[in-house]
CSV table of C-alpha atoms and ligand atoms in Angstrom, one decimal:
chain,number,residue,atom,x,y,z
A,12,UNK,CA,12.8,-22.3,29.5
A,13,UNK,CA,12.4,-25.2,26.8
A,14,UNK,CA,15.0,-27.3,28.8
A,15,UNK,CA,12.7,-27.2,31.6
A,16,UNK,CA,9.8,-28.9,29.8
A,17,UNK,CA,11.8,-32.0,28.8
A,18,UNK,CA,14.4,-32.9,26.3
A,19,UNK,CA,11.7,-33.8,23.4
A,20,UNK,CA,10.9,-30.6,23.1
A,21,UNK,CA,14.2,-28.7,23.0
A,22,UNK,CA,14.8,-30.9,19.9
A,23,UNK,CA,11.2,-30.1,18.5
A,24,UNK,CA,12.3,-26.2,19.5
A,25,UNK,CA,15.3,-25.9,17.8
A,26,UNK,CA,14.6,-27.9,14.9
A,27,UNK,CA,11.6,-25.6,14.1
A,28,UNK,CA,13.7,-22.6,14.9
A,29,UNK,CA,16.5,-23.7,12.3
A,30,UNK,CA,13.9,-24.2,9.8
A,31,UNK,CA,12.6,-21.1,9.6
A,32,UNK,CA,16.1,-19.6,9.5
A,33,UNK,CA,17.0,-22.0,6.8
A,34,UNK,CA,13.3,-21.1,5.2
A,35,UNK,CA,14.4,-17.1,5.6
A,36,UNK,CA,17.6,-17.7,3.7
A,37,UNK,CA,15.8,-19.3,0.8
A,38,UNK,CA,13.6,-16.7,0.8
A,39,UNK,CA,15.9,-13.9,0.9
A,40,UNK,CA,18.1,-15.3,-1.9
A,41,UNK,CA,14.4,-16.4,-4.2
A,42,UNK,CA,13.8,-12.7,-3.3
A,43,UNK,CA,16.8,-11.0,-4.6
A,44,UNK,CA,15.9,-12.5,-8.3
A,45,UNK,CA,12.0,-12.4,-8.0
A,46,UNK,CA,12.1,-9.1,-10.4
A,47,UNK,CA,14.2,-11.0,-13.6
A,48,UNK,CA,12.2,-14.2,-13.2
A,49,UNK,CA,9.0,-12.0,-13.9
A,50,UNK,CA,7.4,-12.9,-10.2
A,51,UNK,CA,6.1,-10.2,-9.2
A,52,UNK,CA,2.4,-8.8,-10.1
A,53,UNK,CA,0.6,-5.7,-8.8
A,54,UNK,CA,-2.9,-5.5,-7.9
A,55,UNK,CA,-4.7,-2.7,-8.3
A,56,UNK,CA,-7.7,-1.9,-6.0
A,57,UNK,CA,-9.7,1.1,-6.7
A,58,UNK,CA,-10.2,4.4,-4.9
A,59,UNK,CA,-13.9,5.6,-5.3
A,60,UNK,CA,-15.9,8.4,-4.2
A,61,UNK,CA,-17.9,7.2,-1.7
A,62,UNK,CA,-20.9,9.1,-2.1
A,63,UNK,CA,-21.2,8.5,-6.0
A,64,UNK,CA,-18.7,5.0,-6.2
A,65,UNK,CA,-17.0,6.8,-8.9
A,66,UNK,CA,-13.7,5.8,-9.3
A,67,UNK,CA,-10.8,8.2,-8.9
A,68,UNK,CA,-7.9,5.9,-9.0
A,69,UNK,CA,-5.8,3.3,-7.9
A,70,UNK,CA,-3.6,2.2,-5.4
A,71,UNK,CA,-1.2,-0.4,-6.5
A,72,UNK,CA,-0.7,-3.4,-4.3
A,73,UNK,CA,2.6,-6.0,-5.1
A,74,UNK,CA,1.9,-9.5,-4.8
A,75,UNK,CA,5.1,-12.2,-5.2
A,76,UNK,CA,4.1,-15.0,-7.5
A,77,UNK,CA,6.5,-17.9,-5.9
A,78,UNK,CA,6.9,-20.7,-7.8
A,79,UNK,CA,6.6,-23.0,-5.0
A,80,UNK,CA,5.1,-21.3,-2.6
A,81,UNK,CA,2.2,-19.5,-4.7
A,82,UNK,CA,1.3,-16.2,-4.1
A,83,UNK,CA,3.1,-14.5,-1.2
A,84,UNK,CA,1.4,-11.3,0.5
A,85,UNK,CA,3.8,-8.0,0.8
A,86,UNK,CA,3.5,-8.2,4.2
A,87,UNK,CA,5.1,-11.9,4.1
A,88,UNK,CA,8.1,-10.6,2.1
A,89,UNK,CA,8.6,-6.6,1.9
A,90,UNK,CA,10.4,-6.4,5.6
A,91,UNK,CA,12.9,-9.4,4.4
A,92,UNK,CA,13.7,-7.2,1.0
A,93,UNK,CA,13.8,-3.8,2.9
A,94,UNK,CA,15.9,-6.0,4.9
A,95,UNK,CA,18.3,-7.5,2.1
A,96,UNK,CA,18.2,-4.0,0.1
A,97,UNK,CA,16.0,-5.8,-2.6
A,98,UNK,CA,13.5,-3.3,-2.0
A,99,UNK,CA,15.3,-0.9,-4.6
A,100,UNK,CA,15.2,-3.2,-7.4
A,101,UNK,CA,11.8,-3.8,-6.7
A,102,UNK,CA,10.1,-1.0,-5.7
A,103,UNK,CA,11.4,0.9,-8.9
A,104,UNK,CA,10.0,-1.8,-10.5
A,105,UNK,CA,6.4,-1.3,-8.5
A,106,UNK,CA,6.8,2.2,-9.5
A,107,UNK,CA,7.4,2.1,-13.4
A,108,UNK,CA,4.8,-1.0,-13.6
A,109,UNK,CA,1.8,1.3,-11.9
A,110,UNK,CA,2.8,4.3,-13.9
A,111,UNK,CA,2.9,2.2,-17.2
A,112,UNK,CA,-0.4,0.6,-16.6
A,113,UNK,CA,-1.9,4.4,-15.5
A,114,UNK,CA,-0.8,5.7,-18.6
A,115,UNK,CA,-2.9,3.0,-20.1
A,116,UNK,CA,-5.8,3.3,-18.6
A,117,UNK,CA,-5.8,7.3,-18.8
A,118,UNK,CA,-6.4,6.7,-22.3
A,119,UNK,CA,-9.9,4.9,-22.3
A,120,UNK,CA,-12.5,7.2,-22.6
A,121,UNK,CA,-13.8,9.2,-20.0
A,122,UNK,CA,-10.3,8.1,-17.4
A,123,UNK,CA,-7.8,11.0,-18.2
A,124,UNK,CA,-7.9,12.2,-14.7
A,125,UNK,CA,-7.1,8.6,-13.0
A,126,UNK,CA,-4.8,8.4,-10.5
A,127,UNK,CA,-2.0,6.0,-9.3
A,128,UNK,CA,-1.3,5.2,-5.3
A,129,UNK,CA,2.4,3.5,-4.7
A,130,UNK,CA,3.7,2.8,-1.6
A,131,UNK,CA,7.5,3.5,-0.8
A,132,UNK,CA,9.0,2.1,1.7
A,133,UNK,CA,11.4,3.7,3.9
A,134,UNK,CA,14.9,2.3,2.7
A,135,UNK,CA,14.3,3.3,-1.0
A,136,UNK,CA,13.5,6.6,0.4
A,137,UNK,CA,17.2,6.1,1.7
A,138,UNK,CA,18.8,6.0,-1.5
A,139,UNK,CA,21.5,8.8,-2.6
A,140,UNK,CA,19.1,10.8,-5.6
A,141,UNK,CA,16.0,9.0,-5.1
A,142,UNK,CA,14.1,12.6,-5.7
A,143,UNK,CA,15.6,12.9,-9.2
A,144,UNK,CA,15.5,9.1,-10.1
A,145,UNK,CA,11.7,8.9,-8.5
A,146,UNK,CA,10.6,11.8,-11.1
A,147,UNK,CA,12.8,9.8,-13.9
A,148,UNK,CA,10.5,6.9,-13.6
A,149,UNK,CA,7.7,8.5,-13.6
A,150,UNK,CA,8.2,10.7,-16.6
A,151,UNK,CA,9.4,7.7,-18.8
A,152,UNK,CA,6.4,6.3,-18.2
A,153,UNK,CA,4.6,8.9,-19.8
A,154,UNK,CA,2.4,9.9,-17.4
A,155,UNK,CA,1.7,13.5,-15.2
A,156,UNK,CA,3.3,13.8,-11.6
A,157,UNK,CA,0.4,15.1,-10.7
A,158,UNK,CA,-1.5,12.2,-11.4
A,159,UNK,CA,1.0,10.2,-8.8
A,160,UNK,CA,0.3,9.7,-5.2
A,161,UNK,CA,3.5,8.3,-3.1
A,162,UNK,CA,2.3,6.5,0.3
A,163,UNK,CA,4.8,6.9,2.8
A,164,UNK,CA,4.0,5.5,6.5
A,165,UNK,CA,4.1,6.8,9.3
A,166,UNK,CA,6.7,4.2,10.4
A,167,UNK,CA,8.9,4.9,7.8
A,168,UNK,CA,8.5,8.7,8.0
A,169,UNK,CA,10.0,8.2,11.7
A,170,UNK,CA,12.7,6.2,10.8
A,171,UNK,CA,14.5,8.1,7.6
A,172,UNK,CA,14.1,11.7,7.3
A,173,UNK,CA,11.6,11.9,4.5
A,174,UNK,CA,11.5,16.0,4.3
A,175,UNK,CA,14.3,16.4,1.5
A,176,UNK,CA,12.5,13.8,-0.8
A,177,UNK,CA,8.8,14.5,-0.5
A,178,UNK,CA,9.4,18.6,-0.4
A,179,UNK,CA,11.9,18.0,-4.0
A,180,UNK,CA,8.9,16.0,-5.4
A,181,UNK,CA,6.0,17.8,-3.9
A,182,UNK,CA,7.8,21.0,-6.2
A,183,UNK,CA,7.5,18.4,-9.2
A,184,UNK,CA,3.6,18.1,-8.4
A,185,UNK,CA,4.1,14.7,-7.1
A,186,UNK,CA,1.3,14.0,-4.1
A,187,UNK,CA,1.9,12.7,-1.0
A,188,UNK,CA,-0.1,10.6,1.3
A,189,UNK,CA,0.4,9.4,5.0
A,190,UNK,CA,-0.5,5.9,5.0
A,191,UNK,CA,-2.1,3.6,8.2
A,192,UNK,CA,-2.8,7.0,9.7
A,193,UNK,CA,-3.2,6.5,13.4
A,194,UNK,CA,-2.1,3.1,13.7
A,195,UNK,CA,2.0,3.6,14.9
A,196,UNK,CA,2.9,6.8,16.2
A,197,UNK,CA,0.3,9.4,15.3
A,198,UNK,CA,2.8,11.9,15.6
A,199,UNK,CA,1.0,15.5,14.5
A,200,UNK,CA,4.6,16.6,13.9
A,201,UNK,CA,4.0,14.1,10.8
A,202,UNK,CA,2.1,17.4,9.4
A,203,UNK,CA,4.1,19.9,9.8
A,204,UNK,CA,7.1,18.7,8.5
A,205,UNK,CA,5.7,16.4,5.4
A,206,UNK,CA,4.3,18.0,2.1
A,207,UNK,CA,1.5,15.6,2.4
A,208,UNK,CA,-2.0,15.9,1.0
A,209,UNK,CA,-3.7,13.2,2.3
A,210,UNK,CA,-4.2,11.1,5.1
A,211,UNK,CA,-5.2,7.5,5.0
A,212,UNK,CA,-7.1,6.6,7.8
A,213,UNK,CA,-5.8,3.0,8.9
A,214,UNK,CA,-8.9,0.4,8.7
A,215,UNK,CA,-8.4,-0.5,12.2
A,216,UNK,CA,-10.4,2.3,13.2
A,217,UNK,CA,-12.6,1.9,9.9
A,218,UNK,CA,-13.8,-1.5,11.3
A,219,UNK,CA,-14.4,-0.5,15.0
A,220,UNK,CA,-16.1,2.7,14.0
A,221,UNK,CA,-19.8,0.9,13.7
A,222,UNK,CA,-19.3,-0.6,17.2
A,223,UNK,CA,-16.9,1.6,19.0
A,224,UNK,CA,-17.7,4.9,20.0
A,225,UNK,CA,-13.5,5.5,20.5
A,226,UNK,CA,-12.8,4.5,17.0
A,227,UNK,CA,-15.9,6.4,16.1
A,228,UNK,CA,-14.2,9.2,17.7
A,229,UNK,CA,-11.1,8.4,16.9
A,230,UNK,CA,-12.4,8.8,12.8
A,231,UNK,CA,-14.1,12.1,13.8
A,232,UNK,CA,-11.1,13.2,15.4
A,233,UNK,CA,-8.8,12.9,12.4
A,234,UNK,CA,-11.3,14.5,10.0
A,235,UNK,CA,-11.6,16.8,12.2
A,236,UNK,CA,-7.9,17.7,12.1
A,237,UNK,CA,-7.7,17.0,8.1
A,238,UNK,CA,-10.3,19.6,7.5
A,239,UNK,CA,-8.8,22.2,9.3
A,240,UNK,CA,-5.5,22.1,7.3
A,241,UNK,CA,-6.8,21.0,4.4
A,242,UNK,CA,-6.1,17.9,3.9
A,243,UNK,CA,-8.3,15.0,1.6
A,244,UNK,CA,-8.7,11.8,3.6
A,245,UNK,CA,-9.2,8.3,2.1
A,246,UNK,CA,-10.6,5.4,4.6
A,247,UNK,CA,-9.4,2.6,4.4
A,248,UNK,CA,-10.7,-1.3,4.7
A,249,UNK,CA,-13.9,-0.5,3.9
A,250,UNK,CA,-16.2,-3.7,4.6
A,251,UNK,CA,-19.6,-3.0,5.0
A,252,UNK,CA,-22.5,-0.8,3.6
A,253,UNK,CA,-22.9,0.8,7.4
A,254,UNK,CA,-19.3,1.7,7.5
A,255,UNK,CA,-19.4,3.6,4.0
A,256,UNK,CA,-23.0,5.1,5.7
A,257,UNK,CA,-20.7,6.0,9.0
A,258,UNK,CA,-17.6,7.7,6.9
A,259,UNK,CA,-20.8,9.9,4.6
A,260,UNK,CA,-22.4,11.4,7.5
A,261,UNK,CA,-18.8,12.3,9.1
A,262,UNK,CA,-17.9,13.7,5.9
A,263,UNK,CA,-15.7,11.2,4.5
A,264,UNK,CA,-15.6,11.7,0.5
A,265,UNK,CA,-13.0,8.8,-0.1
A,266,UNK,CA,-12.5,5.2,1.1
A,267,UNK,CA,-11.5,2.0,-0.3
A,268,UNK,CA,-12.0,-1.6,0.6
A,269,UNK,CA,-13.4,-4.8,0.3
A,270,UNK,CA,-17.2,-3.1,-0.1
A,271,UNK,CA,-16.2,-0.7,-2.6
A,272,UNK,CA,-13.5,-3.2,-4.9
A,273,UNK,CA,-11.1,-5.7,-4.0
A,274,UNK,CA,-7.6,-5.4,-5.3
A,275,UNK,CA,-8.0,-6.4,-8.7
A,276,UNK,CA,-6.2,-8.0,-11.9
A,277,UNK,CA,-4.9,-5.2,-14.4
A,278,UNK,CA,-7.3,-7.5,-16.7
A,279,UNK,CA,-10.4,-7.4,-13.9
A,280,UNK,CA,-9.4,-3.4,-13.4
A,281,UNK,CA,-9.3,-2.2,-17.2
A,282,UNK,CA,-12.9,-4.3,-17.2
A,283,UNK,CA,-14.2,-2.1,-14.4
A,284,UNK,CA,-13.2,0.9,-16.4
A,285,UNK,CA,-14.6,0.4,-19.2
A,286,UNK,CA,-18.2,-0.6,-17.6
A,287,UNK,CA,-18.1,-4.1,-17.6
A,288,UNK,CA,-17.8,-6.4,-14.5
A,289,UNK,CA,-20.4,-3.7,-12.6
A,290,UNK,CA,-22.7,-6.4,-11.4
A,291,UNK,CA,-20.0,-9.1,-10.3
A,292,UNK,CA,-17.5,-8.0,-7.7
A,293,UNK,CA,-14.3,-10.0,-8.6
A,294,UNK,CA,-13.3,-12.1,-6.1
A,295,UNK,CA,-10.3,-10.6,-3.5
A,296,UNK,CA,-6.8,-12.0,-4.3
B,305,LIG,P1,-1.5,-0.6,2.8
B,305,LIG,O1,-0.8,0.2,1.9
B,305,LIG,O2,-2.2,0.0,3.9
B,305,LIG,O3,-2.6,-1.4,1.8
B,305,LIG,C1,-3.9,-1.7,2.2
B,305,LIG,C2,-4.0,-3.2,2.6
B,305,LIG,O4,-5.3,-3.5,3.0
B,305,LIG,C3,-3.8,-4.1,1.4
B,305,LIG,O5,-3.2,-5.3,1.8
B,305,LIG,C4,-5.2,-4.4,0.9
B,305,LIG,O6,-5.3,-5.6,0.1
B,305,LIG,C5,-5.9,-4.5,2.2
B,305,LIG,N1,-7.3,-4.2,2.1
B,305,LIG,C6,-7.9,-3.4,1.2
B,305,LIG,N2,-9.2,-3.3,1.5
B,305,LIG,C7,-9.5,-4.1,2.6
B,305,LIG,C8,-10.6,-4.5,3.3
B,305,LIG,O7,-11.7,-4.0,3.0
B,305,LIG,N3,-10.4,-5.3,4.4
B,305,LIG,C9,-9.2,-5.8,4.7
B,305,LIG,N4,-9.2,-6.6,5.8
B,305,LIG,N5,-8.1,-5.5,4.1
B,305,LIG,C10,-8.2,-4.6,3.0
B,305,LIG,P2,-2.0,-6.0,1.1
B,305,LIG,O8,-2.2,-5.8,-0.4
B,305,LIG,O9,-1.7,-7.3,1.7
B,305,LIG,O10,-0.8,-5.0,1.4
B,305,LIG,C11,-0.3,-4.9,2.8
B,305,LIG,C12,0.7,-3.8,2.9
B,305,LIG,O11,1.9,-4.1,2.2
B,305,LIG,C13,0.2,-2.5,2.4
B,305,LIG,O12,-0.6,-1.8,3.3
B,305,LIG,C14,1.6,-1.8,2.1
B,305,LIG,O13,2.0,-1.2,3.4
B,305,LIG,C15,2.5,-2.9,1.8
B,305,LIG,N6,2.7,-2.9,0.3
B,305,LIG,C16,1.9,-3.4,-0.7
B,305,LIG,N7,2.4,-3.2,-1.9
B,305,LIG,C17,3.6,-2.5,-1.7
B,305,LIG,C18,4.6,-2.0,-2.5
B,305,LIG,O14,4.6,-2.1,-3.8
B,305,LIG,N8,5.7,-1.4,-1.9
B,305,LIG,C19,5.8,-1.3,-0.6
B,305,LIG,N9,6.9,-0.7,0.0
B,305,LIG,N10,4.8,-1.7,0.3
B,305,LIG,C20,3.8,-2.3,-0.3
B,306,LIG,MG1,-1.0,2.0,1.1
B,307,LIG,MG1,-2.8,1.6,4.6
B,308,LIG,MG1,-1.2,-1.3,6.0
């Protein structure tokens, strides 16, 4: 125990412990208003075809612009506001923010068929009418369910019973995918019970695949099951020339990732569309 180590450092301990509780509180209230004080950006990193880099779409990433702190990952803060409930604000705002900068882009030339990724976590998918409110948002934006894409994890999947909501929206051409696929609990059941149509392959095994035959495998393996109830697969954390060259020759048509685009700007993004910014990869935020 601390105590054992000398009475310095239980007063080093707990000092450190009650700042970070104090430094979660701020947090948690900053958090609560970060969608009125216009914090909160997405990023948009592009999904591309990997054998012709076209690029079929987005998947939105939320970044929190702190004033102090700068820019705060969602890892950093999306647990403390699934935590605190403020998910709901803010992922309806994630929602209608993607969908209004699809409908956007959809109309430069050539992009009609763009799609949007969002992620959902878990507690919004908790909320008493979600299905119907989901569909609201996206409508008002003006854009095609079709041309959405809901990522739903296989964490959250386990912990709220997703079935109701994906099967109401899956009716209203809304598409589903299972996101960090492999990573948590790789439960096949996953696929039986969830309208999904595609399966995001976690970039754990993406980045082990060039090295290790299990993730190598591993990769295979989920194709493997993908393909045989037709489902599209997108890789994720894509890094390197031989992993895109690894994911072709296994039959992988979709990936995103460092390689391929960095989440990007809606400024850097709409650049990309129209053809400009070919030759300079942005730099990653
Ligand atoms: P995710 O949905 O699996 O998103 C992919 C993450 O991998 C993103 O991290 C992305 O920036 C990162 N990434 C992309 N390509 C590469 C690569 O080549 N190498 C590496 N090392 N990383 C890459 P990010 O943006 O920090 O997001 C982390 C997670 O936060 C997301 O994982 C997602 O689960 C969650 N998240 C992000 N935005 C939202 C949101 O609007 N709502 C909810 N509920 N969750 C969100
Ligand atoms: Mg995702
Ligand atoms: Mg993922
Ligand atoms: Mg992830």
């Amino acid at each position: 125990t601390a105590k054992n180590r000398g009475p310095g450092l239980v007063e080093v301990f707990d000092e450190a412990a009650s700042h970070r509780s104090l430094d979660r509180l701020a947090l948690r209230s900053e958090l609560s208003h970060a969608v009125e004080r216009d914090q909160l950006r997405l990023r948009y990193q592009p999904i591309v075809n990997l054998a012709t880099s076209e690029i079929l779409g987005f998947e939105a990433l939320l970044r929190w612009h702190h004033p102090v702190r700068g820019v705060v990952p969602p890892d950093d803060f999306i647990p403390l506001a699934e935590e605190t409930g403020a998910i709901i604000g803010i992922g309806d705002w994630v929602l209608a923010q993607a969908c209004r900068q699809l409908a956007v882009w959809q109309r430069l030339p050539g992009r009609s068929r763009l799609g949007m990724n969002v992620n959902l976590s878990a507690t919004q998918l908790q909320q008493p009418g979600v299905a119907v409110h989901t569909l609201g948002v996206i409508k008002d934006a003006g854009v095609s369910p079709g041309d959405i894409c809901l990522e739903i994890t296989e964490h959250s999947s386990i912990r709220t019973d997703v079935t109701e909501f994906a099967t109401t929206l899956r009716g209203a051409g809304v598409n589903f995918a299972l996101d960090d696929f492999g990573i948590s609990y790789s439960n096949l059941s996953h696929l039986k019970r969830l309208p999904v149509g595609t399966l995001k392959i976690d970039r754990l095994f993406v980045d082990g695949m060039t090295a290790k035959d299990t993730d190598l495998g591993i990769v295979r393996a989920i194709l493997a099951i993908a393909d045989s109830i037709g489902l599209a697969v997108v890789a994720e954390g894509i890094e390197t020339a031989e992993q895109r060259a690894a994911l072709l020759a296994l039959g992988c048509e979709r990936g995103q990732g460092y390689l391929l685009g960095p989440p990007l700007s809606d400024e850097e993004a709409t650049a990309l569309l129209l053809g400009a910014g070919r030759r300079s990869v942005p730099a990653r935020h």
